[in-house]
mmCIF file of N, CA and C in Angstrom:
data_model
loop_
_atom_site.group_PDB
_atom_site.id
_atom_site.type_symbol
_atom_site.label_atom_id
_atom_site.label_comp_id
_atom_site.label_asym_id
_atom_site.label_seq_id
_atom_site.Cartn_x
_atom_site.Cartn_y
_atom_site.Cartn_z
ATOM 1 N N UNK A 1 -46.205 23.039 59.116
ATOM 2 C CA UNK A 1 -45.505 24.144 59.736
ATOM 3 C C UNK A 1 -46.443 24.843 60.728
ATOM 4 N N UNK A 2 -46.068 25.269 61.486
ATOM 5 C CA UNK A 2 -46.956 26.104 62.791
ATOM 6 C C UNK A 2 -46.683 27.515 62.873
ATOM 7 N N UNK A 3 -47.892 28.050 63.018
ATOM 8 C CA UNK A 3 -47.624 29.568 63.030
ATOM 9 C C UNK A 3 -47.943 30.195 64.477
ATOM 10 N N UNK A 4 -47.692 31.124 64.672
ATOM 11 C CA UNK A 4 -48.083 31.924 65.751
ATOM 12 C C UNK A 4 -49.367 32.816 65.518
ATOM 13 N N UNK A 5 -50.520 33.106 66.245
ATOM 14 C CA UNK A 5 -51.132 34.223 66.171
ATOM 15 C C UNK A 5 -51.113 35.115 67.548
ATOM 16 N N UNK A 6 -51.052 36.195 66.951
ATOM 17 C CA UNK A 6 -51.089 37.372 68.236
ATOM 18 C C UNK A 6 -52.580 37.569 68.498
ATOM 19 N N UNK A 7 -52.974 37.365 69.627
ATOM 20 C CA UNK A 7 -54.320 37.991 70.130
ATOM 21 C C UNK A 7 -54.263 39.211 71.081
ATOM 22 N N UNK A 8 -54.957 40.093 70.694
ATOM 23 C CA UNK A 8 -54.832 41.597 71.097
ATOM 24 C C UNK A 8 -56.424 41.673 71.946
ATOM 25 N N UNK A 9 -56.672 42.404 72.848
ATOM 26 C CA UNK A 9 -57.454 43.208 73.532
ATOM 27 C C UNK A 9 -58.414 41.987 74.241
ATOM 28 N N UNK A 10 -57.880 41.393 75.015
ATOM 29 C CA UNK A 10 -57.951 39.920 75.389
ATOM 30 C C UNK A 10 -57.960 40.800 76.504
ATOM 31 N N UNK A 11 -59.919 39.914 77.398
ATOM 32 C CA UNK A 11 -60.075 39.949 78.309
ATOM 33 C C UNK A 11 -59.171 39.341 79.811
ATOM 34 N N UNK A 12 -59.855 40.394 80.649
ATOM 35 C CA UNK A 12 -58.251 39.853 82.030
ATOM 36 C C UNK A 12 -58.655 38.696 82.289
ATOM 37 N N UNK A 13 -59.957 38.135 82.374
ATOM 38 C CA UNK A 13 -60.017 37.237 82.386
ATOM 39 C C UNK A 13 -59.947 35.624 82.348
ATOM 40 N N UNK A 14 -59.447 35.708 80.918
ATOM 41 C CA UNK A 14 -59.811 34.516 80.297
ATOM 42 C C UNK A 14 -58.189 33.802 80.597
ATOM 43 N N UNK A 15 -59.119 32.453 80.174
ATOM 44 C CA UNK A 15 -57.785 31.346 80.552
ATOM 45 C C UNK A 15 -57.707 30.641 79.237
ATOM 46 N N UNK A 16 -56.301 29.583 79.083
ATOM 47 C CA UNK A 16 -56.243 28.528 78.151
ATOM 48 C C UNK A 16 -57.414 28.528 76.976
ATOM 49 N N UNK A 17 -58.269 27.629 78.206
ATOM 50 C CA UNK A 17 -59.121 26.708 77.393
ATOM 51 C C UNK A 17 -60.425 27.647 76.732
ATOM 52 N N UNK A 18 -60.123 29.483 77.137
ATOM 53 C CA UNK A 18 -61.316 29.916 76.566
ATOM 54 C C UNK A 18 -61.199 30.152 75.255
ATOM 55 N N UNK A 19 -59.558 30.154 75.351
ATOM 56 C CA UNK A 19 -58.380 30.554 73.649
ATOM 57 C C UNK A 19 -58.863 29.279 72.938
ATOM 58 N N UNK A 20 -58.972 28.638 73.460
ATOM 59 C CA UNK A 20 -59.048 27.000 73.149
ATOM 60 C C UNK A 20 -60.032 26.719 72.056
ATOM 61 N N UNK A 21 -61.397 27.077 72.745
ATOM 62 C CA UNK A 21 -62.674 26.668 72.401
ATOM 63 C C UNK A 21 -62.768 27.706 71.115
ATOM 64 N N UNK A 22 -62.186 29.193 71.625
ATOM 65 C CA UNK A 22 -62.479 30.155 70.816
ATOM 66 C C UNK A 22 -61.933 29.771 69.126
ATOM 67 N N UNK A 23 -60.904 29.259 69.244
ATOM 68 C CA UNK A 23 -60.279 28.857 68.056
ATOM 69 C C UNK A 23 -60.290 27.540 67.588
ATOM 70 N N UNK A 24 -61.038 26.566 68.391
ATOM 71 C CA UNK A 24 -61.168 25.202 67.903
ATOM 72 C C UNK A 24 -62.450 25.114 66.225
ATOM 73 N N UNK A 25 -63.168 25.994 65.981
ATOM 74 C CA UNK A 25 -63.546 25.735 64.854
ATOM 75 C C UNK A 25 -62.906 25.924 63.622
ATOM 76 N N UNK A 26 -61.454 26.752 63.720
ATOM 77 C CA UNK A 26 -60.515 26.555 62.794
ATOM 78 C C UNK A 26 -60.186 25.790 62.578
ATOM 79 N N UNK A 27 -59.443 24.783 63.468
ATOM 80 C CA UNK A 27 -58.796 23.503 63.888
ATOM 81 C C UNK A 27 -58.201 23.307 64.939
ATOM 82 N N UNK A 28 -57.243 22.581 65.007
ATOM 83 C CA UNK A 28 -56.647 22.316 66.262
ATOM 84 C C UNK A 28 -55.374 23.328 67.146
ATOM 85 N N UNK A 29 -55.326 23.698 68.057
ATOM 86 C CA UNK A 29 -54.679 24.956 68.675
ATOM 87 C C UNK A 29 -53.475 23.700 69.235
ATOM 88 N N UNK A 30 -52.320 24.255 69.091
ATOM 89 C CA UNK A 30 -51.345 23.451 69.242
ATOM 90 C C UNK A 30 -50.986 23.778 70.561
ATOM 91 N N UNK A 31 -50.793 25.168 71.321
ATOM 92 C CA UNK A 31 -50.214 25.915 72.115
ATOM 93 C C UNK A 31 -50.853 27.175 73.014
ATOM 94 N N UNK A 32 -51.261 27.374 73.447
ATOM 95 C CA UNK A 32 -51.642 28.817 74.355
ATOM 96 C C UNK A 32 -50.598 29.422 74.896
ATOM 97 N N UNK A 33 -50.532 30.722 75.381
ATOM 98 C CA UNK A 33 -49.424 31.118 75.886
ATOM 99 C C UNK A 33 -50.398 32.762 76.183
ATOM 100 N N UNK A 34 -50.811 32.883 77.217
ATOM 101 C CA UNK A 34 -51.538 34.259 78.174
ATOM 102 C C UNK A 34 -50.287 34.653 78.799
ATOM 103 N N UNK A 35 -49.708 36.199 78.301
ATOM 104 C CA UNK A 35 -48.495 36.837 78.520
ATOM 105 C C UNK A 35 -49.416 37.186 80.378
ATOM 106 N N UNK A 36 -48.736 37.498 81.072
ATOM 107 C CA UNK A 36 -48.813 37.551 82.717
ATOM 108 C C UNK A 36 -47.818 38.952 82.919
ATOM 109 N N UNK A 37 -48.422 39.422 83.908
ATOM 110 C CA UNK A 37 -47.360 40.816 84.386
ATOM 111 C C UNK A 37 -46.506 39.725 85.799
ATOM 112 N N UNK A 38 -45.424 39.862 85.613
ATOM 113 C CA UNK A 38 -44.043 39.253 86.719
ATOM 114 C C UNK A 38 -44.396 39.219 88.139
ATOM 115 N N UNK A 39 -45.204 40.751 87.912
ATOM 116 C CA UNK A 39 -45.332 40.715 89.260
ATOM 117 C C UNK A 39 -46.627 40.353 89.929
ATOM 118 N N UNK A 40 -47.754 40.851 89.442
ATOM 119 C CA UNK A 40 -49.013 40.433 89.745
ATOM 120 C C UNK A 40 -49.434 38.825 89.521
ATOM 121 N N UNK A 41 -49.188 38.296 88.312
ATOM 122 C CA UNK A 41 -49.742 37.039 87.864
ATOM 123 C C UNK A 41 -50.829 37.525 86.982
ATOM 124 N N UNK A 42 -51.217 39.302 86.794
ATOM 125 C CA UNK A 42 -52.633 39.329 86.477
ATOM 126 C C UNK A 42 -52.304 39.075 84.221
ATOM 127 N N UNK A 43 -53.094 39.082 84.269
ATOM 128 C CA UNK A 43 -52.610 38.793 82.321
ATOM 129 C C UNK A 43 -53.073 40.274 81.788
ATOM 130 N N UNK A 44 -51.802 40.362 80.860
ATOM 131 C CA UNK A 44 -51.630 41.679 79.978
ATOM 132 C C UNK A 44 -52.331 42.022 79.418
ATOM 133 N N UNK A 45 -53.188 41.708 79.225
ATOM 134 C CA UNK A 45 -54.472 41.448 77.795
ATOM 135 C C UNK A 45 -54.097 41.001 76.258
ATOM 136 N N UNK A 46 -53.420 40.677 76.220
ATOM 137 C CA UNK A 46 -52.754 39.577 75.198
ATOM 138 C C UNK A 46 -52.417 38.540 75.138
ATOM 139 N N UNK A 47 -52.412 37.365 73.988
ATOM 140 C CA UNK A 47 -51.708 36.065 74.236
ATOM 141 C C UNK A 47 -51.136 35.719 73.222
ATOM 142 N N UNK A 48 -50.707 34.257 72.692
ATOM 143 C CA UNK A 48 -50.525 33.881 71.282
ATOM 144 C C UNK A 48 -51.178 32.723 71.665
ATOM 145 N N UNK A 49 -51.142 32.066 70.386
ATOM 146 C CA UNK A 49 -52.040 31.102 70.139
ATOM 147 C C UNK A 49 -51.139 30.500 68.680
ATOM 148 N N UNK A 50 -50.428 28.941 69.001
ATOM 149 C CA UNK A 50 -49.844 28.178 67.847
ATOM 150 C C UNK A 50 -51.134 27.332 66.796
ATOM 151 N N UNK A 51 -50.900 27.295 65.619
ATOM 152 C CA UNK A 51 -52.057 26.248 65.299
ATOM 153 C C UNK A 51 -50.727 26.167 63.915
ATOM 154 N N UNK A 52 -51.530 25.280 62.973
ATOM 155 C CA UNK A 52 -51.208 24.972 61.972
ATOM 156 C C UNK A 52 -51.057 25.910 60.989
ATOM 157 N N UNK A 53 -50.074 26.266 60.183
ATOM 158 C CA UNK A 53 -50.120 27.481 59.122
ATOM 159 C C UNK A 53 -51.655 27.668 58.577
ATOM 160 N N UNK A 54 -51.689 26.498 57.824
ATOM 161 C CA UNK A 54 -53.445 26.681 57.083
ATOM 162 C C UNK A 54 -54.557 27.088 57.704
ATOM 163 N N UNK A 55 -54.546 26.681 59.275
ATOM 164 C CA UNK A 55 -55.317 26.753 60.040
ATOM 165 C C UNK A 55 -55.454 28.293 60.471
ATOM 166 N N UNK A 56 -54.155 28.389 60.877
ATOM 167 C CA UNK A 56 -54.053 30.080 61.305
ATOM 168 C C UNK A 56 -54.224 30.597 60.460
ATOM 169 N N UNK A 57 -54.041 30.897 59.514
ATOM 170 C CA UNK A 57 -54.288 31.599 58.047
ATOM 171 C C UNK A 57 -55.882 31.774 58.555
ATOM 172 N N UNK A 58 -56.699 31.131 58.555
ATOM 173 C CA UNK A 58 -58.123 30.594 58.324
ATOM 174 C C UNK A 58 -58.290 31.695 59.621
ATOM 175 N N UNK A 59 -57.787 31.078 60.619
ATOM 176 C CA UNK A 59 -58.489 31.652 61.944
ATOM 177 C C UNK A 59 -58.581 33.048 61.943
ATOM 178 N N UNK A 60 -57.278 33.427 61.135
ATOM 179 C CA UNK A 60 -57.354 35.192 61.480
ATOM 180 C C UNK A 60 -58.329 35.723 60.725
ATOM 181 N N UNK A 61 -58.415 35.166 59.179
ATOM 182 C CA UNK A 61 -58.916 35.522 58.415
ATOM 183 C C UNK A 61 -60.743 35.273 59.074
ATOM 184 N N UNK A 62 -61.139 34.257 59.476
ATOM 185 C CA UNK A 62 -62.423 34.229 60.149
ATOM 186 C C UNK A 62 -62.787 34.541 61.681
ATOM 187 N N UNK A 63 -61.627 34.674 62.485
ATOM 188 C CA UNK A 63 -62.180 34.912 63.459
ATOM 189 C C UNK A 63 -61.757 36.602 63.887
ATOM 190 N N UNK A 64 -61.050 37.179 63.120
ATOM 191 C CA UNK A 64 -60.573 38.452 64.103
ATOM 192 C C UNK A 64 -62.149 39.712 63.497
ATOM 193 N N UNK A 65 -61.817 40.713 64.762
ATOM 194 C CA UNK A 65 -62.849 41.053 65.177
ATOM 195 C C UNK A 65 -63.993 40.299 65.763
ATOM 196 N N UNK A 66 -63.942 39.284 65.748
ATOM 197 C CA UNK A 66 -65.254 38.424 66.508
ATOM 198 C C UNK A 66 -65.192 38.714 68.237
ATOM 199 N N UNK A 67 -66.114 38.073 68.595
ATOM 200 C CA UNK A 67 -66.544 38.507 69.875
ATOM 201 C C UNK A 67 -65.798 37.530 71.052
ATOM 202 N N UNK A 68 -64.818 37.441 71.176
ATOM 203 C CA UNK A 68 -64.356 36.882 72.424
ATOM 204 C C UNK A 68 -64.421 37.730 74.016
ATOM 205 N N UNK A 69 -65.105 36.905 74.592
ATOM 206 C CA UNK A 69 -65.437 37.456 75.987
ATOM 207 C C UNK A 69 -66.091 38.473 76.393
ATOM 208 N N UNK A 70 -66.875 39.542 75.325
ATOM 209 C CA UNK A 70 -67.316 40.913 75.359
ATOM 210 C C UNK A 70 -66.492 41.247 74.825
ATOM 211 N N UNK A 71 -65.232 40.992 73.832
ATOM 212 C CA UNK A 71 -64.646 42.134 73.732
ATOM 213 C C UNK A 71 -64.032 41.768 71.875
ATOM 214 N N UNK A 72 -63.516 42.483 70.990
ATOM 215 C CA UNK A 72 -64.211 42.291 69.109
ATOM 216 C C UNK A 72 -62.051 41.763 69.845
ATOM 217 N N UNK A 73 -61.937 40.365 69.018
ATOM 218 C CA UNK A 73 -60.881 40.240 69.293
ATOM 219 C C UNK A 73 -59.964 40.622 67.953
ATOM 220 N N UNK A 74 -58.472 41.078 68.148
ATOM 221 C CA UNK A 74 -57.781 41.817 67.571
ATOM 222 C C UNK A 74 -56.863 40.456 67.045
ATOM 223 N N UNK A 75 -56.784 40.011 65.987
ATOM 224 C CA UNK A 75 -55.827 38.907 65.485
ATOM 225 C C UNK A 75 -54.881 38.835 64.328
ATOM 226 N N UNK A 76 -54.096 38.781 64.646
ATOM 227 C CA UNK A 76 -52.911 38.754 63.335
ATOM 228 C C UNK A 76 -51.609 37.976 63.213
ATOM 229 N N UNK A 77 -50.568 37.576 62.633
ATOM 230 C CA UNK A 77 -49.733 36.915 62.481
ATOM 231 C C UNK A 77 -48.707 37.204 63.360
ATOM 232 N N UNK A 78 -48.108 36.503 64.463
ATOM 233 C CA UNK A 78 -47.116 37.031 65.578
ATOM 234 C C UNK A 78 -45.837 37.497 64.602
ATOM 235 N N UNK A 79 -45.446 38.348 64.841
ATOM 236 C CA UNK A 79 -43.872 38.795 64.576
ATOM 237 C C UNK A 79 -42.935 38.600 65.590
ATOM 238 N N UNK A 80 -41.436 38.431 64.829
ATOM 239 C CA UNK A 80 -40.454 37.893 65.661
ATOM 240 C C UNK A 80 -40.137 39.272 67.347
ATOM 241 N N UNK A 81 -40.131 39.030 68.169
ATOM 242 C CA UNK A 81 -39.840 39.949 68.776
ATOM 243 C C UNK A 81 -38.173 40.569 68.759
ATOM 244 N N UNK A 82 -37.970 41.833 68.501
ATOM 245 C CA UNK A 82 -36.713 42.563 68.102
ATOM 246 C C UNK A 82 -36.444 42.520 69.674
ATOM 247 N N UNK A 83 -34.796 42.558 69.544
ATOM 248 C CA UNK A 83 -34.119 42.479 70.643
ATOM 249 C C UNK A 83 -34.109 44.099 71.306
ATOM 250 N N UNK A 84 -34.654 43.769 72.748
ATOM 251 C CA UNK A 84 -34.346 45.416 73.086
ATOM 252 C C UNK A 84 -32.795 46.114 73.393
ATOM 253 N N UNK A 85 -32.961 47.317 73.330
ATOM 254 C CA UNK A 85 -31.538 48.109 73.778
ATOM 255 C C UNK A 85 -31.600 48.180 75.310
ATOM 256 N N UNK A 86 -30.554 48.435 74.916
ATOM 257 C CA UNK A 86 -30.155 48.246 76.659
ATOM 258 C C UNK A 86 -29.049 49.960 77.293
#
């Protein structure tokens, strides 16, 4: 089964493969996904990141607060997004 993780306070920087590397000692990252503002292209400072349930389990549990890019990264289990009002 595959889970989602939310990554929070994610440099403007970073691309894919920095999510990539950052989380490859868990295991294998199934998916990246760097949320983008519509209009700029510039990135929100957030992303998700798919891996394997066990894996993600692992990753949050070992990697959040760690140091991605200069900055203590913020990690936890994605939640479904609620439909907005309109």
């Amino acid at each position: 089964m595959v889970k989602s993780i939310f990554v929070g306070n994610l440099a403007w920087s970073a691309e894919d493969d920095d999510l990539r590397n950052f989380f490859a000692e868990c295991g294998t990252v199934i998916r990246v996904r760097i949320m983008k503002d519509q209009e700029t292209g510039r990135s929100r400072g957030f992303a998700f990141v798919d891996m394997d349930a066990d894996e993600a389990d692992a990753a949050i549990e070992t990697l959040n607060g760690k140091n991605l890019m200069g900055r203590p990264a913020t990690l936890s289990e994605a939640k479904a997004r609620e439909p907005r009002r309109s």
